[in-house]
Every structure is written in structure tokens, then in C-alpha cells.
PDB file of C-alpha atoms in Angstrom:
ATOM      1  CA  MET G   1      13.919  16.180  71.032  1.00  0.00           C
ATOM      2  CA  ALA G   2      11.349  17.793  73.739  1.00  0.00           C
ATOM      3  CA  GLY G   3      11.022  21.262  73.448  1.00  0.00           C
ATOM      4  CA  PHE G   4      11.806  21.592  69.539  1.00  0.00           C
ATOM      5  CA  THR G   5       8.996  22.867  67.952  1.00  0.00           C
ATOM      6  CA  VAL G   6       7.058  21.763  64.716  1.00  0.00           C
ATOM      7  CA  ASP G   7       8.947  23.916  62.552  1.00  0.00           C
ATOM      8  CA  GLU G   8      12.346  22.880  63.883  1.00  0.00           C
ATOM      9  CA  ILE G   9      11.727  19.204  63.669  1.00  0.00           C
ATOM     10  CA  GLU G  10      10.897  19.741  59.917  1.00  0.00           C
ATOM     11  CA  ASP G  11      14.108  21.720  59.568  1.00  0.00           C
ATOM     12  CA  ILE G  12      15.896  18.580  61.288  1.00  0.00           C
ATOM     13  CA  ARG G  13      13.999  16.161  58.795  1.00  0.00           C
ATOM     14  CA  ILE G  14      15.221  18.696  56.047  1.00  0.00           C
ATOM     15  CA  ALA G  15      18.878  18.345  57.305  1.00  0.00           C
ATOM     16  CA  VAL G  16      18.743  14.642  57.664  1.00  0.00           C
ATOM     17  CA  SER G  17      17.482  14.241  54.033  1.00  0.00           C
ATOM     18  CA  GLU G  18      20.198  16.721  52.751  1.00  0.00           C
ATOM     19  CA  VAL G  19      22.989  14.888  54.416  1.00  0.00           C
ATOM     20  CA  LEU G  20      22.003  11.647  53.283  1.00  0.00           C
ATOM     21  CA  LEU G  21      21.141  12.656  49.815  1.00  0.00           C
ATOM     22  CA  ALA G  22      24.473  14.256  49.384  1.00  0.00           C
ATOM     23  CA  LEU G  23      26.249  11.406  50.334  1.00  0.00           C
ATOM     24  CA  ILE G  24      24.031   9.013  48.265  1.00  0.00           C
ATOM     25  CA  GLU G  25      24.419  11.134  45.024  1.00  0.00           C
ATOM     26  CA  HIS G  26      28.008  12.252  45.553  1.00  0.00           C
ATOM     27  CA  GLY G  27      29.599   9.067  47.508  1.00  0.00           C
ATOM     28  CA  GLY G  28      31.299   6.309  46.071  1.00  0.00           C
ATOM     29  CA  GLY G  29      28.447   3.633  46.690  1.00  0.00           C
ATOM     30  CA  GLN G  30      29.804   2.353  49.964  1.00  0.00           C
ATOM     31  CA  SER G  31      27.915   2.133  53.396  1.00  0.00           C
ATOM     32  CA  ILE G  32      27.156   5.464  54.918  1.00  0.00           C
ATOM     33  CA  ASP G  33      27.735   6.105  58.446  1.00  0.00           C
ATOM     34  CA  VAL G  34      25.415   8.294  60.185  1.00  0.00           C
ATOM     35  CA  GLU G  35      25.451   9.825  63.715  1.00  0.00           C
ATOM     36  CA  PHE G  36      22.932  11.482  65.409  1.00  0.00           C
ATOM     37  CA  VAL G  37      23.443  13.792  68.412  1.00  0.00           C
ATOM     38  CA  VAL G  38      20.935  15.282  70.422  1.00  0.00           C
ATOM     39  CA  GLU G  39      21.671  17.678  73.222  1.00  0.00           C
ATOM     40  CA  ALA G  40      19.426  20.201  75.027  1.00  0.00           C
ATOM     41  CA  GLN G  41      19.265  22.750  72.359  1.00  0.00           C
ATOM     42  CA  GLU G  42      21.098  21.200  69.441  1.00  0.00           C
ATOM     43  CA  PHE G  43      20.373  18.194  67.163  1.00  0.00           C
ATOM     44  CA  ARG G  44      23.539  17.489  65.100  1.00  0.00           C
ATOM     45  CA  VAL G  45      23.520  14.884  62.245  1.00  0.00           C
ATOM     46  CA  ARG G  46      26.734  13.527  60.574  1.00  0.00           C
ATOM     47  CA  GLY G  47      27.036  11.334  57.831  1.00  0.00           C
ATOM     48  CA  ARG G  48      30.573   9.638  56.221  1.00  0.00           C
ATOM     49  CA  THR G  49      31.169   7.248  53.380  1.00  0.00           C
ATOM     50  CA  ALA G  50      34.424   6.239  51.640  1.00  0.00           C
ATOM     51  CA  VAL G  51      35.243   8.075  48.402  1.00  0.00           C
ATOM     52  CA  GLN G  52      37.336   7.807  45.720  1.00  0.00           C
ATOM     53  CA  ASP G  53      36.579  11.315  44.227  1.00  0.00           C
ATOM     54  CA  PHE G  54      34.949  13.508  45.664  1.00  0.00           C
ATOM     55  CA  ASP G  55      34.256  17.363  44.782  1.00  0.00           C
ATOM     56  CA  ALA G  56      32.971  19.235  47.784  1.00  0.00           C
ATOM     57  CA  ASP G  57      32.206  22.051  45.259  1.00  0.00           C
ATOM     58  CA  HIS G  58      30.190  20.382  42.872  1.00  0.00           C
ATOM     59  CA  PRO G  59      27.492  22.731  41.380  1.00  0.00           C
ATOM     60  CA  ASP G  60      24.585  20.163  42.853  1.00  0.00           C
ATOM     61  CA  LEU G  61      26.125  20.261  46.469  1.00  0.00           C
ATOM     62  CA  LEU G  62      25.777  24.082  46.056  1.00  0.00           C
ATOM     63  CA  LEU G  63      21.951  23.581  46.351  1.00  0.00           C
ATOM     64  CA  CYS G  64      22.406  21.131  49.209  1.00  0.00           C
ATOM     65  CA  ARG G  65      24.660  23.746  51.318  1.00  0.00           C
ATOM     66  CA  THR G  66      21.965  26.654  50.566  1.00  0.00           C
ATOM     67  CA  VAL G  67      19.085  24.199  51.847  1.00  0.00           C
ATOM     68  CA  LEU G  68      21.536  23.464  54.936  1.00  0.00           C
ATOM     69  CA  ALA G  69      22.073  27.118  55.381  1.00  0.00           C
ATOM     70  CA  GLY G  70      18.620  27.815  55.397  1.00  0.00           C
ATOM     71  CA  VAL G  71      17.182  25.022  57.828  1.00  0.00           C
ATOM     72  CA  GLY G  72      20.257  24.433  60.281  1.00  0.00           C
ATOM     73  CA  THR G  73      22.471  26.788  62.272  1.00  0.00           C
ATOM     74  CA  ASP G  74      25.646  25.335  61.064  1.00  0.00           C
ATOM     75  CA  HIS G  75      26.819  22.678  58.664  1.00  0.00           C
ATOM     76  CA  GLY G  76      29.937  21.283  56.636  1.00  0.00           C
ATOM     77  CA  ILE G  77      30.854  19.311  53.617  1.00  0.00           C
ATOM     78  CA  GLU G  78      34.407  18.135  53.187  1.00  0.00           C
ATOM     79  CA  LEU G  79      36.851  15.326  52.559  1.00  0.00           C
ATOM     80  CA  VAL G  80      38.431  13.850  55.389  1.00  0.00           C
ATOM     81  CA  ASP G  81      40.671  11.031  54.909  1.00  0.00           C
ATOM     82  CA  ASP G  82      39.252   9.566  51.762  1.00  0.00           C
ATOM     83  CA  HIS G  83      35.812   9.969  53.332  1.00  0.00           C
ATOM     84  CA  ALA G  84      33.207  12.594  52.204  1.00  0.00           C
ATOM     85  CA  GLN G  85      31.616  13.727  55.533  1.00  0.00           C
ATOM     86  CA  ILE G  86      28.709  16.157  55.581  1.00  0.00           C
ATOM     87  CA  TRP G  87      26.997  17.411  59.036  1.00  0.00           C
ATOM     88  CA  ALA G  88      24.639  19.943  59.943  1.00  0.00           C
ATOM     89  CA  ALA G  89      23.114  21.124  63.298  1.00  0.00           C
ATOM     90  CA  VAL G  90      19.579  22.585  63.874  1.00  0.00           C
ATOM     91  CA  THR G  91      19.409  24.480  67.084  1.00  0.00           C
ATOM     92  CA  HIS G  92      16.491  24.974  69.219  1.00  0.00           C
ATOM     93  CA  ALA G  93      15.535  28.682  69.522  1.00  0.00           C
ATOM     94  CA  SER G  94      15.841  29.615  72.919  1.00  0.00           C
ATOM     95  CA  ILE G  95      12.526  31.125  74.573  1.00  0.00           C
ATOM     96  CA  PRO G  96      13.619  34.614  75.963  1.00  0.00           C
TER      97      PRO G  96
ATOM     98  CA  MET Z   1      -6.971  10.526  36.461  1.00  0.00           C
ATOM     99  CA  THR Z   2      -4.304   8.589  34.501  1.00  0.00           C
ATOM    100  CA  GLU Z   3      -1.369   6.918  36.445  1.00  0.00           C
ATOM    101  CA  MET Z   4       1.845   8.322  34.925  1.00  0.00           C
ATOM    102  CA  GLY Z   5       4.089   6.364  37.542  1.00  0.00           C
ATOM    103  CA  ASN Z   6       4.481   5.115  40.771  1.00  0.00           C
ATOM    104  CA  HIS Z   7       6.938   4.477  43.760  1.00  0.00           C
ATOM    105  CA  ASP Z   8       6.706   3.736  47.447  1.00  0.00           C
ATOM    106  CA  SER Z   9       6.856   7.199  48.336  1.00  0.00           C
ATOM    107  CA  LEU Z  10       5.760   8.967  45.064  1.00  0.00           C
ATOM    108  CA  THR Z  11       2.710   8.623  42.723  1.00  0.00           C
ATOM    109  CA  VAL Z  12       2.258  10.861  39.584  1.00  0.00           C
ATOM    110  CA  ASP Z  13      -1.285  11.115  37.921  1.00  0.00           C
ATOM    111  CA  SER Z  14      -2.442  13.033  34.987  1.00  0.00           C
ATOM    112  CA  ASP Z  15      -5.918  14.626  35.101  1.00  0.00           C
ATOM    113  CA  PRO Z  16      -7.877  14.988  32.194  1.00  0.00           C
ATOM    114  CA  ALA Z  17      -6.699  18.703  31.681  1.00  0.00           C
ATOM    115  CA  GLY Z  18      -3.243  17.550  31.715  1.00  0.00           C
ATOM    116  CA  VAL Z  19      -2.086  18.561  34.777  1.00  0.00           C
ATOM    117  CA  ILE Z  20       0.679  16.509  36.618  1.00  0.00           C
ATOM    118  CA  VAL Z  21      -0.804  15.679  39.922  1.00  0.00           C
ATOM    119  CA  VAL Z  22       1.887  14.638  42.732  1.00  0.00           C
ATOM    120  CA  HIS Z  23       1.323  12.602  45.687  1.00  0.00           C
ATOM    121  CA  GLY Z  24       4.004  12.032  48.328  1.00  0.00           C
ATOM    122  CA  ASP Z  25       7.641  12.984  48.600  1.00  0.00           C
ATOM    123  CA  ILE Z  26       9.848  14.403  45.895  1.00  0.00           C
ATOM    124  CA  ASP Z  27      12.946  12.819  46.971  1.00  0.00           C
ATOM    125  CA  VAL Z  28      15.851  11.021  45.730  1.00  0.00           C
ATOM    126  CA  ALA Z  29      13.591   7.845  45.476  1.00  0.00           C
ATOM    127  CA  GLY Z  30      10.694   9.270  43.764  1.00  0.00           C
ATOM    128  CA  ARG Z  31      12.514  11.794  41.840  1.00  0.00           C
ATOM    129  CA  PRO Z  32      12.852   9.439  38.679  1.00  0.00           C
ATOM    130  CA  ILE Z  33       9.433   9.166  38.462  1.00  0.00           C
ATOM    131  CA  LEU Z  34       8.437  12.739  38.509  1.00  0.00           C
ATOM    132  CA  GLU Z  35      11.462  13.252  36.146  1.00  0.00           C
ATOM    133  CA  ALA Z  36       9.778  10.573  33.157  1.00  0.00           C
ATOM    134  CA  ALA Z  37       6.811  12.376  33.885  1.00  0.00           C
ATOM    135  CA  LEU Z  38       7.783  15.847  33.373  1.00  0.00           C
ATOM    136  CA  LEU Z  39       9.620  14.348  29.932  1.00  0.00           C
ATOM    137  CA  GLU Z  40       6.598  13.082  28.820  1.00  0.00           C
ATOM    138  CA  ARG Z  41       4.969  16.309  28.889  1.00  0.00           C
ATOM    139  CA  GLU Z  42       7.710  18.533  27.527  1.00  0.00           C
ATOM    140  CA  ASN Z  43       6.365  19.328  24.123  1.00  0.00           C
ATOM    141  CA  ASP Z  44       2.705  20.284  25.698  1.00  0.00           C
ATOM    142  CA  GLY Z  45       3.046  23.960  26.006  1.00  0.00           C
ATOM    143  CA  PRO Z  46       3.183  25.035  30.113  1.00  0.00           C
ATOM    144  CA  ILE Z  47       3.571  22.187  32.237  1.00  0.00           C
ATOM    145  CA  ILE Z  48       1.382  22.523  35.304  1.00  0.00           C
ATOM    146  CA  ILE Z  49       2.055  20.337  38.374  1.00  0.00           C
ATOM    147  CA  ASP Z  50      -0.250  19.935  41.286  1.00  0.00           C
ATOM    148  CA  LEU Z  51       1.781  19.629  44.314  1.00  0.00           C
ATOM    149  CA  GLY Z  52      -1.390  19.968  46.841  1.00  0.00           C
ATOM    150  CA  ASP Z  53      -0.555  16.575  47.999  1.00  0.00           C
ATOM    151  CA  VAL Z  54       3.234  17.089  48.092  1.00  0.00           C
ATOM    152  CA  PHE Z  55       4.546  17.357  51.861  1.00  0.00           C
ATOM    153  CA  PHE Z  56       8.226  17.211  51.299  1.00  0.00           C
ATOM    154  CA  VAL Z  57      10.685  18.031  48.459  1.00  0.00           C
ATOM    155  CA  ASP Z  58      14.534  17.627  48.794  1.00  0.00           C
ATOM    156  CA  SER Z  59      17.074  19.418  46.820  1.00  0.00           C
ATOM    157  CA  SER Z  60      17.134  16.385  44.330  1.00  0.00           C
ATOM    158  CA  GLY Z  61      13.442  16.915  43.688  1.00  0.00           C
ATOM    159  CA  LEU Z  62      14.090  20.900  43.505  1.00  0.00           C
ATOM    160  CA  ARG Z  63      16.411  20.187  40.417  1.00  0.00           C
ATOM    161  CA  SER Z  64      14.165  18.281  38.767  1.00  0.00           C
ATOM    162  CA  LEU Z  65      11.725  21.062  38.952  1.00  0.00           C
ATOM    163  CA  LEU Z  66      14.469  23.432  38.304  1.00  0.00           C
ATOM    164  CA  GLY Z  67      15.233  21.320  34.884  1.00  0.00           C
ATOM    165  CA  ALA Z  68      11.879  21.337  33.693  1.00  0.00           C
ATOM    166  CA  SER Z  69      11.501  25.049  34.195  1.00  0.00           C
ATOM    167  CA  ARG Z  70      14.914  25.469  32.379  1.00  0.00           C
ATOM    168  CA  ARG Z  71      13.714  23.543  29.417  1.00  0.00           C
ATOM    169  CA  ALA Z  72      10.390  25.194  29.493  1.00  0.00           C
ATOM    170  CA  LYS Z  73      12.006  28.520  29.353  1.00  0.00           C
ATOM    171  CA  ALA Z  74      13.888  27.177  26.511  1.00  0.00           C
ATOM    172  CA  ARG Z  75      10.866  26.949  24.572  1.00  0.00           C
ATOM    173  CA  ASP Z  76       9.269  30.093  25.703  1.00  0.00           C
ATOM    174  CA  SER Z  77       7.107  28.172  27.968  1.00  0.00           C
ATOM    175  CA  ILE Z  78       6.584  27.984  31.865  1.00  0.00           C
ATOM    176  CA  VAL Z  79       6.282  25.595  34.502  1.00  0.00           C
ATOM    177  CA  VAL Z  80       2.942  26.205  36.993  1.00  0.00           C
ATOM    178  CA  LEU Z  81       3.315  24.971  40.253  1.00  0.00           C
ATOM    179  CA  ARG Z  82      -0.138  24.516  41.748  1.00  0.00           C
ATOM    180  CA  GLY Z  83      -1.348  24.292  45.534  1.00  0.00           C
ATOM    181  CA  VAL Z  84       2.084  24.580  46.826  1.00  0.00           C
ATOM    182  CA  ARG Z  85       2.207  23.696  50.335  1.00  0.00           C
ATOM    183  CA  PRO Z  86       4.023  26.160  53.048  1.00  0.00           C
ATOM    184  CA  GLU Z  87       6.605  23.319  53.572  1.00  0.00           C
ATOM    185  CA  VAL Z  88       7.471  23.194  49.858  1.00  0.00           C
ATOM    186  CA  LEU Z  89       7.235  27.017  49.433  1.00  0.00           C
ATOM    187  CA  ARG Z  90       9.715  27.466  52.351  1.00  0.00           C
ATOM    188  CA  LEU Z  91      12.070  25.234  50.252  1.00  0.00           C
ATOM    189  CA  LEU Z  92      11.727  27.322  47.254  1.00  0.00           C
ATOM    190  CA  GLU Z  93      12.097  30.555  49.242  1.00  0.00           C
ATOM    191  CA  ILE Z  94      15.282  29.218  50.976  1.00  0.00           C
ATOM    192  CA  THR Z  95      16.685  28.439  47.982  1.00  0.00           C
ATOM    193  CA  GLY Z  96      15.741  31.618  46.100  1.00  0.00           C
ATOM    194  CA  THR Z  97      14.122  29.751  43.372  1.00  0.00           C
ATOM    195  CA  THR Z  98      10.436  30.818  43.400  1.00  0.00           C
ATOM    196  CA  GLU Z  99      11.114  33.374  40.445  1.00  0.00           C
ATOM    197  CA  HIS Z 100      11.620  30.176  38.228  1.00  0.00           C
ATOM    198  CA  PHE Z 101       7.893  29.214  38.494  1.00  0.00           C
ATOM    199  CA  SER Z 102       4.715  30.557  38.082  1.00  0.00           C
ATOM    200  CA  ILE Z 103       3.092  29.679  41.604  1.00  0.00           C
ATOM    201  CA  GLU Z 104      -0.686  29.373  41.763  1.00  0.00           C
ATOM    202  CA  PRO Z 105      -3.200  28.548  44.553  1.00  0.00           C
ATOM    203  CA  SER Z 106      -5.005  25.221  44.345  1.00  0.00           C
ATOM    204  CA  ARG Z 107      -8.434  24.873  42.470  1.00  0.00           C
ATOM    205  CA  GLY Z 108     -11.149  23.480  44.113  1.00  0.00           C
TER     206      GLY Z 108
END
């Protein structure tokens, strides 16, 4: 995480919070698997939980998407093999 | 100051003027505390929420604030957010929701 600015770390905090919040509120109450990947220029968080019903287009998730789009460089909310999967990436701005 | 609710990450008080003073993070864990405090104030005209001691709000917390704003608008009133810190203001700006509140600087 060396090199990430204070603001970027705040963005990471928000992104992680949103990913977990969405899975807690819209998941099936099962355990949530969370993966963090830190590379030189990018932090990525991915959360996954088993669901029986999952509406990736739920209105509450629209706000989540808006927040993730505002703090991250990429994100996704999807249903894969009966699992809700949400991920977000925050990229460290390169110094020109 | 009267305590209105308490959770590990969030405390809500009410000052003598009826301002809801929030301390901590408005997130999925603390949100019910804030919701209860907001509902308690619903019929008292404008709702003033002091966020000077709030450094983090997630989208669930924002939904609580937006819900309070909608209900206030329905009774021709408003929600005032006082002392909004830059971190929280940024969330409002990212989500385009600043127009739903009257945002004031902190007092004193």
C-alpha cells in the first residue's frame, strides 16, 4: 500500500465497506468470502456469498454502484453460480 | 446533552436545542441507532443533524439520511446537515445527493 495517498486509502476504505455492505444486505445470510489483492498500482477487493435470490439491479444497489464508481476505477455486481459477487478496484494515480 | 442511542461505532445525542448530534461512523452497524433518533424527531419541524464528529458514512447511512429528507419534504420541512466533514461531503457529492439537504457549517 506504500505510495497510495491518504485520499486513495480513504477510497479503499469506502470501496471495501460498500462491497461488504452490499453482500450483507443482499446476500443470503451465509458466510462472506473476501479477497484483497494489492499490486503496485491497484488495490482490488472481491466479496462473494451464496444466495438463493439476488437482484443485481435492486434500487439499493444502484446507490452502491454510484459510490463504487465514484471512489474506484472499476467495479462489478453480479450473480455467478448461485453466488453474489461484488468487486471493486482502486488504482493509485501515477505521478507523471 | 441527552443520549438517544449507542452502538460500538455510533452514539447519537440530542442537545438542548433538539439538534441530533452524531458521533462515530454511520454505517450498516450504527444505522439503526440513527434511524431511531430520526424517527423520534420526525414531527418536530426541521431536523438538524450535527455531523461534526462523523468521519465516515456508507451508502446505508446515506439511505437513512435520504429517507429522513424524503419524509421531511413530505411535511414541507427539511433536513439540515451541520458541520459536514470533507470526507462525508465527498460522499454526498459523488452520489449527487447534496441537493436533498440544507448543509450548514458547524457552530462554534
